[in-house]
PDB file of C-alpha atoms in Angstrom:
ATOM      1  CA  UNK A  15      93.336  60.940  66.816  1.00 43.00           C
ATOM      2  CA  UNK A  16      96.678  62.997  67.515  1.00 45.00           C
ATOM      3  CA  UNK A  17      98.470  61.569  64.359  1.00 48.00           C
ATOM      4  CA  UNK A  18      95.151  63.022  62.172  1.00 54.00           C
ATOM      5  CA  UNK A  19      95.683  66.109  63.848  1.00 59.00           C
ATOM      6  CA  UNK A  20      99.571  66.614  63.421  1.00 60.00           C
ATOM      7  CA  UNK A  21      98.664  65.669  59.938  1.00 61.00           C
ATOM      8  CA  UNK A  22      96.158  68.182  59.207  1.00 58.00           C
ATOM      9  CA  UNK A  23      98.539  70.904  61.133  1.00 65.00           C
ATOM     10  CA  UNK A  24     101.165  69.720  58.910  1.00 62.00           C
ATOM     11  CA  UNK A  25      99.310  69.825  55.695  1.00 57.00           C
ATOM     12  CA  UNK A  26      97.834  73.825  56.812  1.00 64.00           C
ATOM     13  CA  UNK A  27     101.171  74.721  57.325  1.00 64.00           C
ATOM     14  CA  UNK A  28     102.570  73.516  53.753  1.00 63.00           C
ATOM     15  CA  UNK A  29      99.106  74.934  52.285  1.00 63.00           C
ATOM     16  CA  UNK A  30      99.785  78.235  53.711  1.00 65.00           C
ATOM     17  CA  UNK A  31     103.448  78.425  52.790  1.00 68.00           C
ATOM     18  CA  UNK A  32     103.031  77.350  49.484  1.00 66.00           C
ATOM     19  CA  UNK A  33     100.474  79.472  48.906  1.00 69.00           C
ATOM     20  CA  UNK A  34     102.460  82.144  50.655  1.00 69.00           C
ATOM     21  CA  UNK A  35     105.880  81.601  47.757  1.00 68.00           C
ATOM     22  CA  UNK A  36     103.593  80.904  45.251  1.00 66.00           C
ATOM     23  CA  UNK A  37     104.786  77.417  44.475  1.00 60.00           C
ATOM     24  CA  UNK A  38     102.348  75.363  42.386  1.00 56.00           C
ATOM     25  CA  UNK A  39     104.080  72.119  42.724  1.00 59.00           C
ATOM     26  CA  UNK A  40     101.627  68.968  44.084  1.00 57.00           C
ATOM     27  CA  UNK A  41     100.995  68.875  48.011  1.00 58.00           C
ATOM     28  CA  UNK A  42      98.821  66.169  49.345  1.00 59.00           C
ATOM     29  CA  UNK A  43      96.870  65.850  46.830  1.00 60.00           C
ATOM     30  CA  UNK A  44      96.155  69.316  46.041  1.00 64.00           C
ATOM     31  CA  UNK A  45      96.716  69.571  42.151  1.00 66.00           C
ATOM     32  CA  UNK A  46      99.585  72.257  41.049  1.00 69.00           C
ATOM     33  CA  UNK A  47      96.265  74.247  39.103  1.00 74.00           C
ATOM     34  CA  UNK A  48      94.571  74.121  42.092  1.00 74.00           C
ATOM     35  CA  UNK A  49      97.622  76.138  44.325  1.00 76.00           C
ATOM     36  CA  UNK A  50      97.971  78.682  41.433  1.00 77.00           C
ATOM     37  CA  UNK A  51      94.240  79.782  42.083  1.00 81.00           C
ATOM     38  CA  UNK A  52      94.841  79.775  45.580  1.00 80.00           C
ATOM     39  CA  UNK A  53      97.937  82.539  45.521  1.00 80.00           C
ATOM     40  CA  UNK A  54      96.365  84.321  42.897  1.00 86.00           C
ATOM     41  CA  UNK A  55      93.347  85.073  44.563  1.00 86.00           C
ATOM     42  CA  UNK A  56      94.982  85.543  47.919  1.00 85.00           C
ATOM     43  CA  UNK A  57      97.388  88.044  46.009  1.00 88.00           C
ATOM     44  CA  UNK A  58      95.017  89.597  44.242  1.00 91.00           C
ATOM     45  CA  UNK A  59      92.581  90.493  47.163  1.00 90.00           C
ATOM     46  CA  UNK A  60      95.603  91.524  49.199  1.00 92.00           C
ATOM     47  CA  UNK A  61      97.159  93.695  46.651  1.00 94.00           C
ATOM     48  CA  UNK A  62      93.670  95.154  46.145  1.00 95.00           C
ATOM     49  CA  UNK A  63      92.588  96.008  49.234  1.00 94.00           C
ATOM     50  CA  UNK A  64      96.337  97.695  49.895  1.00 97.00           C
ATOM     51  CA  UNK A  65      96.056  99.864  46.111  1.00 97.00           C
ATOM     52  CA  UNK A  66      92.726 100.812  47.467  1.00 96.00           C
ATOM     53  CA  UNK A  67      94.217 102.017  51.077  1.00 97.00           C
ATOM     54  CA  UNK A  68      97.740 103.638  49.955  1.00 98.00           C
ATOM     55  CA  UNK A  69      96.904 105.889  46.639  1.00 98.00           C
ATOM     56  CA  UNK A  70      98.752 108.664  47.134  1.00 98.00           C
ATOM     57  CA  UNK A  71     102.572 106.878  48.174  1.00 98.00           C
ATOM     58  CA  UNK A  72     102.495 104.214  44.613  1.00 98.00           C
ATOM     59  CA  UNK A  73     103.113 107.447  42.904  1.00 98.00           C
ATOM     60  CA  UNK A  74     106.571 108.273  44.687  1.00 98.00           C
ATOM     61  CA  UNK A  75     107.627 105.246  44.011  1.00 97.00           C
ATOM     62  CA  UNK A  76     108.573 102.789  41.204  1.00 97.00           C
ATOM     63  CA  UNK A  77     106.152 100.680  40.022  1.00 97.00           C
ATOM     64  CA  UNK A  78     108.471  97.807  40.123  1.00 97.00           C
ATOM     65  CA  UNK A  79     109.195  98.689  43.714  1.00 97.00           C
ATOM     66  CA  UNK A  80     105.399  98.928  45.155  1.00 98.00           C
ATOM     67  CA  UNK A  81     104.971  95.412  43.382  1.00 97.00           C
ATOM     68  CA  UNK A  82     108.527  93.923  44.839  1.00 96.00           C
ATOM     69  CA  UNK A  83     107.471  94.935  48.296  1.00 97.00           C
ATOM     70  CA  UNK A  84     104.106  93.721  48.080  1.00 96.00           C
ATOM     71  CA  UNK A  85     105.233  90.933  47.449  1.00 94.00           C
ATOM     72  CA  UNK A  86     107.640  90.494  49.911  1.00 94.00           C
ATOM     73  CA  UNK A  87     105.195  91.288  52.124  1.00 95.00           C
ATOM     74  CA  UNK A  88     102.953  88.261  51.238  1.00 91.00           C
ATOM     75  CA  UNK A  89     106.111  85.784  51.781  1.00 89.00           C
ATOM     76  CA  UNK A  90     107.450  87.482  54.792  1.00 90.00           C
ATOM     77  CA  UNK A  91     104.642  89.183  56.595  1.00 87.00           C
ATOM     78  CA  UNK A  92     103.564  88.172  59.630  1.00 80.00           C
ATOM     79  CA  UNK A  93      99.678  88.506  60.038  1.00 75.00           C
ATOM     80  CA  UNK A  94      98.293  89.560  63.802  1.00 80.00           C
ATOM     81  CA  UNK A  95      95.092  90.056  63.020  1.00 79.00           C
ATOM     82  CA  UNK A  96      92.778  87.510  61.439  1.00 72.00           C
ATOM     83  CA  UNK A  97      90.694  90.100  59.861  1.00 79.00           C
ATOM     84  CA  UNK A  98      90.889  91.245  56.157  1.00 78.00           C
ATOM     85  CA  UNK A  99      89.897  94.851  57.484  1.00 80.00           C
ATOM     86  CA  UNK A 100      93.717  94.888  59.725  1.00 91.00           C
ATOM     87  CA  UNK A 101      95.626  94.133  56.050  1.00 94.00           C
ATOM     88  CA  UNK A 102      96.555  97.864  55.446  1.00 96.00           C
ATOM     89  CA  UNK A 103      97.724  98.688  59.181  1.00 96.00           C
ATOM     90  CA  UNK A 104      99.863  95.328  58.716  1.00 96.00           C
ATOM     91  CA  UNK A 105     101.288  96.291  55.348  1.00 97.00           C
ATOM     92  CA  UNK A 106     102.442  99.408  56.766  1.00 98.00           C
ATOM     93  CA  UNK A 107     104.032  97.948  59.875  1.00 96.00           C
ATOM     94  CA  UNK A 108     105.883  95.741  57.260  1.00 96.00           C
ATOM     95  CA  UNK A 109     106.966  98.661  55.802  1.00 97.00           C
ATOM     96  CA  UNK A 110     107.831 100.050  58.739  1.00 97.00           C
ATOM     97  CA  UNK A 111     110.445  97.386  59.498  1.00 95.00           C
ATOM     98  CA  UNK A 112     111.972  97.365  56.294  1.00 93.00           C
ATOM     99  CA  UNK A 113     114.425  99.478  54.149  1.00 92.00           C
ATOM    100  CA  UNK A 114     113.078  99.920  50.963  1.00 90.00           C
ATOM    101  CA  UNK A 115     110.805 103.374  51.460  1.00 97.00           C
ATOM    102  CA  UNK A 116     112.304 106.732  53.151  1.00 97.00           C
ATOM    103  CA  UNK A 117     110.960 108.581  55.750  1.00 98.00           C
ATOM    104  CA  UNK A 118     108.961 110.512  53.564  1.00 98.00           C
ATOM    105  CA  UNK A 119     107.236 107.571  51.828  1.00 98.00           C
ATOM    106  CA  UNK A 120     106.454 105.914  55.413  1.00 99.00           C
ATOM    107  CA  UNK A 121     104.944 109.096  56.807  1.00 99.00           C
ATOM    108  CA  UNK A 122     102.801 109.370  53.938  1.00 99.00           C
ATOM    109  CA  UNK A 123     101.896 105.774  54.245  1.00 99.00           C
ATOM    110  CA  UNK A 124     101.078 106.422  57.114  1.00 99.00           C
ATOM    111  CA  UNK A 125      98.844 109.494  56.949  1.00 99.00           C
ATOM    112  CA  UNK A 126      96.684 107.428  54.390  1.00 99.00           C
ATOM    113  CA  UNK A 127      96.376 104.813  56.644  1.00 98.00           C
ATOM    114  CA  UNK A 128      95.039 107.183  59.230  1.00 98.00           C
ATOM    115  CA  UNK A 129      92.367 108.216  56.933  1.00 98.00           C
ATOM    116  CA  UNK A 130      91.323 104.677  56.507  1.00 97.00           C
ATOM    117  CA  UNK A 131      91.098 104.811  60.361  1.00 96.00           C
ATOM    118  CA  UNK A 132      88.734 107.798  60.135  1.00 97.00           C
ATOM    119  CA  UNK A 133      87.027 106.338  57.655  1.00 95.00           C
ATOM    120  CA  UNK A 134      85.834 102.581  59.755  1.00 94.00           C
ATOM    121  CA  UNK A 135      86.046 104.337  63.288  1.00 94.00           C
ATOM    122  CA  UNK A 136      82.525 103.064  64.722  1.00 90.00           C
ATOM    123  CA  UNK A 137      81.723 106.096  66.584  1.00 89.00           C
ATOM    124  CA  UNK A 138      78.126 108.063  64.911  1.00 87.00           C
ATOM    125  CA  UNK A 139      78.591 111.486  65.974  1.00 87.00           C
ATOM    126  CA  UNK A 140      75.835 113.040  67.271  1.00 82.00           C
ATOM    127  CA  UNK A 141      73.607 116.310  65.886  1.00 83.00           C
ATOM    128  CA  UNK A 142      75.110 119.286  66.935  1.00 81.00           C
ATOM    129  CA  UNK A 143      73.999 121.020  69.888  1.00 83.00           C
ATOM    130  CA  UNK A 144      73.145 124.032  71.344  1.00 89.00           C
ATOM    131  CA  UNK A 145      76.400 125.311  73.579  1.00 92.00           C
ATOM    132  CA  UNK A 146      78.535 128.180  75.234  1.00 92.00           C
ATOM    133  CA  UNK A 147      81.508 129.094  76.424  1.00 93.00           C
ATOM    134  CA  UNK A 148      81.491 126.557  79.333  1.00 94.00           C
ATOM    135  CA  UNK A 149      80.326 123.642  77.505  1.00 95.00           C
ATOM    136  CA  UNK A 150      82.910 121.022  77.758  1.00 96.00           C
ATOM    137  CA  UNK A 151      84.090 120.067  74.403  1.00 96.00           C
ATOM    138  CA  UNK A 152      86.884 117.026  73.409  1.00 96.00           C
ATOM    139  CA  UNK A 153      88.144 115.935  70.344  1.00 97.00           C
ATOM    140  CA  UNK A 154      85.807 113.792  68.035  1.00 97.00           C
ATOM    141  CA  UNK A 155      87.124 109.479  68.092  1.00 96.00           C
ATOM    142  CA  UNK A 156      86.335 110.207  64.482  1.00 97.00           C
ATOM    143  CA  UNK A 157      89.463 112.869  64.498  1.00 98.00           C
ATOM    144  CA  UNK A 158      92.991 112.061  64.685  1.00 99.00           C
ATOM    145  CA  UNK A 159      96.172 114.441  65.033  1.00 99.00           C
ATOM    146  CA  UNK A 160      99.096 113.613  63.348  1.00 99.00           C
ATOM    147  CA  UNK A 161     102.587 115.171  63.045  1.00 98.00           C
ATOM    148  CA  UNK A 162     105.287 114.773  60.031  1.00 99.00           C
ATOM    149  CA  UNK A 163     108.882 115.820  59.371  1.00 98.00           C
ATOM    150  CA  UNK A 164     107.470 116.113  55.429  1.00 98.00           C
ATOM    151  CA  UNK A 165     105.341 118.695  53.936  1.00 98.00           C
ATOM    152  CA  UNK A 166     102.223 116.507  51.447  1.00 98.00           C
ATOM    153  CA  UNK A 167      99.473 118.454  51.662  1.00 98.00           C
ATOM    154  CA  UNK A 168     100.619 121.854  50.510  1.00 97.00           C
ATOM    155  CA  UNK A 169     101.150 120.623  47.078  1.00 98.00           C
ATOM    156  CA  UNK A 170      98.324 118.561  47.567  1.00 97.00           C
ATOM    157  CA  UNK A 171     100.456 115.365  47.652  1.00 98.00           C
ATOM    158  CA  UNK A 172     102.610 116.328  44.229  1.00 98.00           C
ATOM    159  CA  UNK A 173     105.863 116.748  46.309  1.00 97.00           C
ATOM    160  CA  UNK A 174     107.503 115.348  49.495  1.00 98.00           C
ATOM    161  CA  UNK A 175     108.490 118.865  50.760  1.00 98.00           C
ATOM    162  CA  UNK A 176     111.054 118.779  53.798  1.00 97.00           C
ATOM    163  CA  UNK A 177     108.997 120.574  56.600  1.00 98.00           C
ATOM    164  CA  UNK A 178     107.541 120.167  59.905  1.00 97.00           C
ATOM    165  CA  UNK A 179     103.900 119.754  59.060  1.00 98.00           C
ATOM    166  CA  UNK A 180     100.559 119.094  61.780  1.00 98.00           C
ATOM    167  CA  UNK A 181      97.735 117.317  60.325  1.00 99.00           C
ATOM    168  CA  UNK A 182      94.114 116.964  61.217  1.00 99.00           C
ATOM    169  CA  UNK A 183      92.623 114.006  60.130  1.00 99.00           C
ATOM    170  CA  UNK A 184      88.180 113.205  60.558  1.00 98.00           C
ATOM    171  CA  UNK A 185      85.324 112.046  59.441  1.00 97.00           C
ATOM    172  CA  UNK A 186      82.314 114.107  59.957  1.00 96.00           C
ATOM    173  CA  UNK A 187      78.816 112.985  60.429  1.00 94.00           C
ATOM    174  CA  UNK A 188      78.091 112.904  56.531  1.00 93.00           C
ATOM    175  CA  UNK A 189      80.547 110.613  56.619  1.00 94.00           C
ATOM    176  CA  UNK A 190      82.804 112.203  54.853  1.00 97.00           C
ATOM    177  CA  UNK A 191      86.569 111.513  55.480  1.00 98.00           C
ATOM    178  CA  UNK A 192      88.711 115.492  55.352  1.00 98.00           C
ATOM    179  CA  UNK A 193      92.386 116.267  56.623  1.00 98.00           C
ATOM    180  CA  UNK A 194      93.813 119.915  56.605  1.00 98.00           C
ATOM    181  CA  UNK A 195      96.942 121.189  58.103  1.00 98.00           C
ATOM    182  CA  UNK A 196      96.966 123.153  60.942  1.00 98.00           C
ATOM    183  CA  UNK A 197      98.600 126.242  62.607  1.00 96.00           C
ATOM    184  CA  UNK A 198     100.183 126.153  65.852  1.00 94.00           C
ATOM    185  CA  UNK A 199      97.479 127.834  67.790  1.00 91.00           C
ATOM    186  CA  UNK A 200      95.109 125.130  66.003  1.00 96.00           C
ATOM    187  CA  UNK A 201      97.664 122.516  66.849  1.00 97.00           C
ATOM    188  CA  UNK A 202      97.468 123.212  70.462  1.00 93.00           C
ATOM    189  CA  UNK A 203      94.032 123.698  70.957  1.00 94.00           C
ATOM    190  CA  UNK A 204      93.346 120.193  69.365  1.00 97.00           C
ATOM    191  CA  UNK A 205      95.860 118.651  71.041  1.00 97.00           C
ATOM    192  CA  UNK A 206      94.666 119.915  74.385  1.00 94.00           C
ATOM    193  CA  UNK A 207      91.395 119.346  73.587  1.00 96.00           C
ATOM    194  CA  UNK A 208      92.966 115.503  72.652  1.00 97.00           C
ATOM    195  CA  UNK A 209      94.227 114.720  76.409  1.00 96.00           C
ATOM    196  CA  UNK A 210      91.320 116.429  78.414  1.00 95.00           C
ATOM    197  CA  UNK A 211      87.773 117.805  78.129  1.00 96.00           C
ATOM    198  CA  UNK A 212      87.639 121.475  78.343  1.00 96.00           C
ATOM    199  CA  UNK A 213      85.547 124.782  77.940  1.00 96.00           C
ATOM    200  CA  UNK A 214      86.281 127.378  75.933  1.00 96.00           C
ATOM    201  CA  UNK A 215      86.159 129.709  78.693  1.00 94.00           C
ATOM    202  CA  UNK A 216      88.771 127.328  80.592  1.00 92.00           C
ATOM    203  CA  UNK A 217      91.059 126.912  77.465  1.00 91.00           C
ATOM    204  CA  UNK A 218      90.950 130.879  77.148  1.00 90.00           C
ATOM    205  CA  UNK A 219      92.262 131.448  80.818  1.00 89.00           C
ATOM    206  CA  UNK A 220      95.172 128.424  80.220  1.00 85.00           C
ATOM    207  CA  UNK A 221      96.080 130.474  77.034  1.00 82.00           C
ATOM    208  CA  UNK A 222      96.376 133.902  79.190  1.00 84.00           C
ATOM    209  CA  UNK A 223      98.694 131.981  81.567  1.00 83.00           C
ATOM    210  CA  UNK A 224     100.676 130.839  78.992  1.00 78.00           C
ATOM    211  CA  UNK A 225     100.923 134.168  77.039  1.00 76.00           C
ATOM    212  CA  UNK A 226     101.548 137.669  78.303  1.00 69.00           C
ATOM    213  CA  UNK A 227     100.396 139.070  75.442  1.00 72.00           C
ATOM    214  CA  UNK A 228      97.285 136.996  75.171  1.00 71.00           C
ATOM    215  CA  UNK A 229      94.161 139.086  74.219  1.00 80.00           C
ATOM    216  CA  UNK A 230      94.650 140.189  70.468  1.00 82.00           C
ATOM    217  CA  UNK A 231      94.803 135.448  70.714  1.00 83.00           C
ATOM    218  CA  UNK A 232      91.435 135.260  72.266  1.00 88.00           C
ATOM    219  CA  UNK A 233      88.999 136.352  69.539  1.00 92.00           C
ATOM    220  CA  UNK A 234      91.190 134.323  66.919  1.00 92.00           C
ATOM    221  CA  UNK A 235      90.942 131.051  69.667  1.00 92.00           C
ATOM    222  CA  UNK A 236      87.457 131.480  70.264  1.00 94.00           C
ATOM    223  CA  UNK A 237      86.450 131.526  66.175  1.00 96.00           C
ATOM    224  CA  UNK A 238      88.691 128.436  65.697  1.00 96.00           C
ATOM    225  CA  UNK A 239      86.681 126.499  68.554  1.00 96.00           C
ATOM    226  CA  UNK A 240      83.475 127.691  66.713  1.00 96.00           C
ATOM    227  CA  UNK A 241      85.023 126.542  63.254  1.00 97.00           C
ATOM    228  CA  UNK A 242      86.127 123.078  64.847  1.00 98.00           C
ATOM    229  CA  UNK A 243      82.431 122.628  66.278  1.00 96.00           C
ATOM    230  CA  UNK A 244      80.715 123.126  63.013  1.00 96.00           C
ATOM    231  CA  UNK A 245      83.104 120.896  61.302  1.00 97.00           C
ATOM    232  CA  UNK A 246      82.343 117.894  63.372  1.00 96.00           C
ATOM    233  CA  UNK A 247      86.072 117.723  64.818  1.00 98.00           C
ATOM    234  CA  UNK A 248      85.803 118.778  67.886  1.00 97.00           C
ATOM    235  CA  UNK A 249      81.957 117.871  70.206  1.00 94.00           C
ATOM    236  CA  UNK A 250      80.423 117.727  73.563  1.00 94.00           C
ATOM    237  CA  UNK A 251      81.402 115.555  76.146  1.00 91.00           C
ATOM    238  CA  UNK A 252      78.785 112.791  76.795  1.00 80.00           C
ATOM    239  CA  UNK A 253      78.244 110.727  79.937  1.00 66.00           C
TER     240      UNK A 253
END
């Protein structure tokens, strides 16, 4: 039995890698027609599913370029994940590890990767509810908060602007995925809300401590918690 199953390990292993380079030449028995179809596919599905994730970085970039490292990324990559779903977040760590895009590019890459995360995050938010000042609110699993050295949503992803940019990235319970960027008071009171539960009237009395001149802040603080509510970003905390 162990010789069949070397064999079969062996013969996986030379499928996979041929497949992999895209060599069509005759292994075990399986015709040179018969390997074309299997890269192609396995190309094409790949490719797709990536085109479909990263929109907004192909258009920085040559077209030559996307393609090279695509394909790189078939012969090199190493896959973690056996699930088709985990291709994008693996392109990008290829990426990642690599020389051919800037900075710039990878950020990008990577803020359209986050909306993809948005986008399959399992969580169903809840209807909203009826709350006050010392309801304890935390930031939606459907919401992420990112940071960037580059600037892509002020010209709506047209330029790669050199500026320190935060992003908000959700989904909200119609299921639509949104991102906007976000002041500094916004900033902080997201990314608070990120590493604890809070009230409003809590976060209010942490902003007076941390600001002498804190009151013309509070009326501005409290409408942005309201705004964040309604726009399913920030919600309740559950038991």
């Amino acid at each position: 039995m162990q010789p069949k199953s070397s064999n079969l390990k062996a013969t996986q292993a030379a499928l996979a890698k041929a497949v992999r380079l895209g060599h069509a030449d005759p292994l075990n028995g399986y015709a040179p027609q018969r390997l074309a179809v299997y890269a192609r596919l396995v190309r094409n599905n790949t490719f797709g599913f990536i085109d479909r994730c990263f929109v907004e970085a192909p258009n920085h970039l040559s077209a030559t370029r996307w393609a090279e490292t695509k394909e790189r990324f078939i012969q090199e990559g190493k896959a973690t994940s056996p699930y088709f779903q985990d291709i994008a977040g693996e392109f990008l760590t290829f990426c990642q590890t690599q020389t051919d895009f800037s900075a710039d590019i990878l950020a990008l890459m990577d803020f359209e990767y986050t909306q993809l995360l948005a986008e399959v995050e399992k969580t169903n938010l809840a209807d909203p509810i009826a709350w006050d000042e010392r309801t304890e609110m935390q930031l939606s699993p459907t919401a992420f908060l990112k940071s960037y050295d580059v600037d892509f949503l002020s010209s709506h992803f047209s330029q790669l602007e050199k500026a320190a940019s935060h992003i908000i990235v959700w989904r909200n319970r119609h299921f639509q995925v949104k991102q906007q960027k976000l002041s500094e008071l916004d900033f902080w009171l997201l990314t608070y809300l990120a590493e604890q539960p809070t009230s409003l009237s809590h976060l209010s009395q942490a902003l007076a401590d941390l600001i002498a001149d804190h009151a013309s802040l509070q009326p501005i603080l409290a409408q942005a918690w309201t705004n964040w509510f309604e726009a399913d970003v920030i919600c309740p905390v559950t038991d």
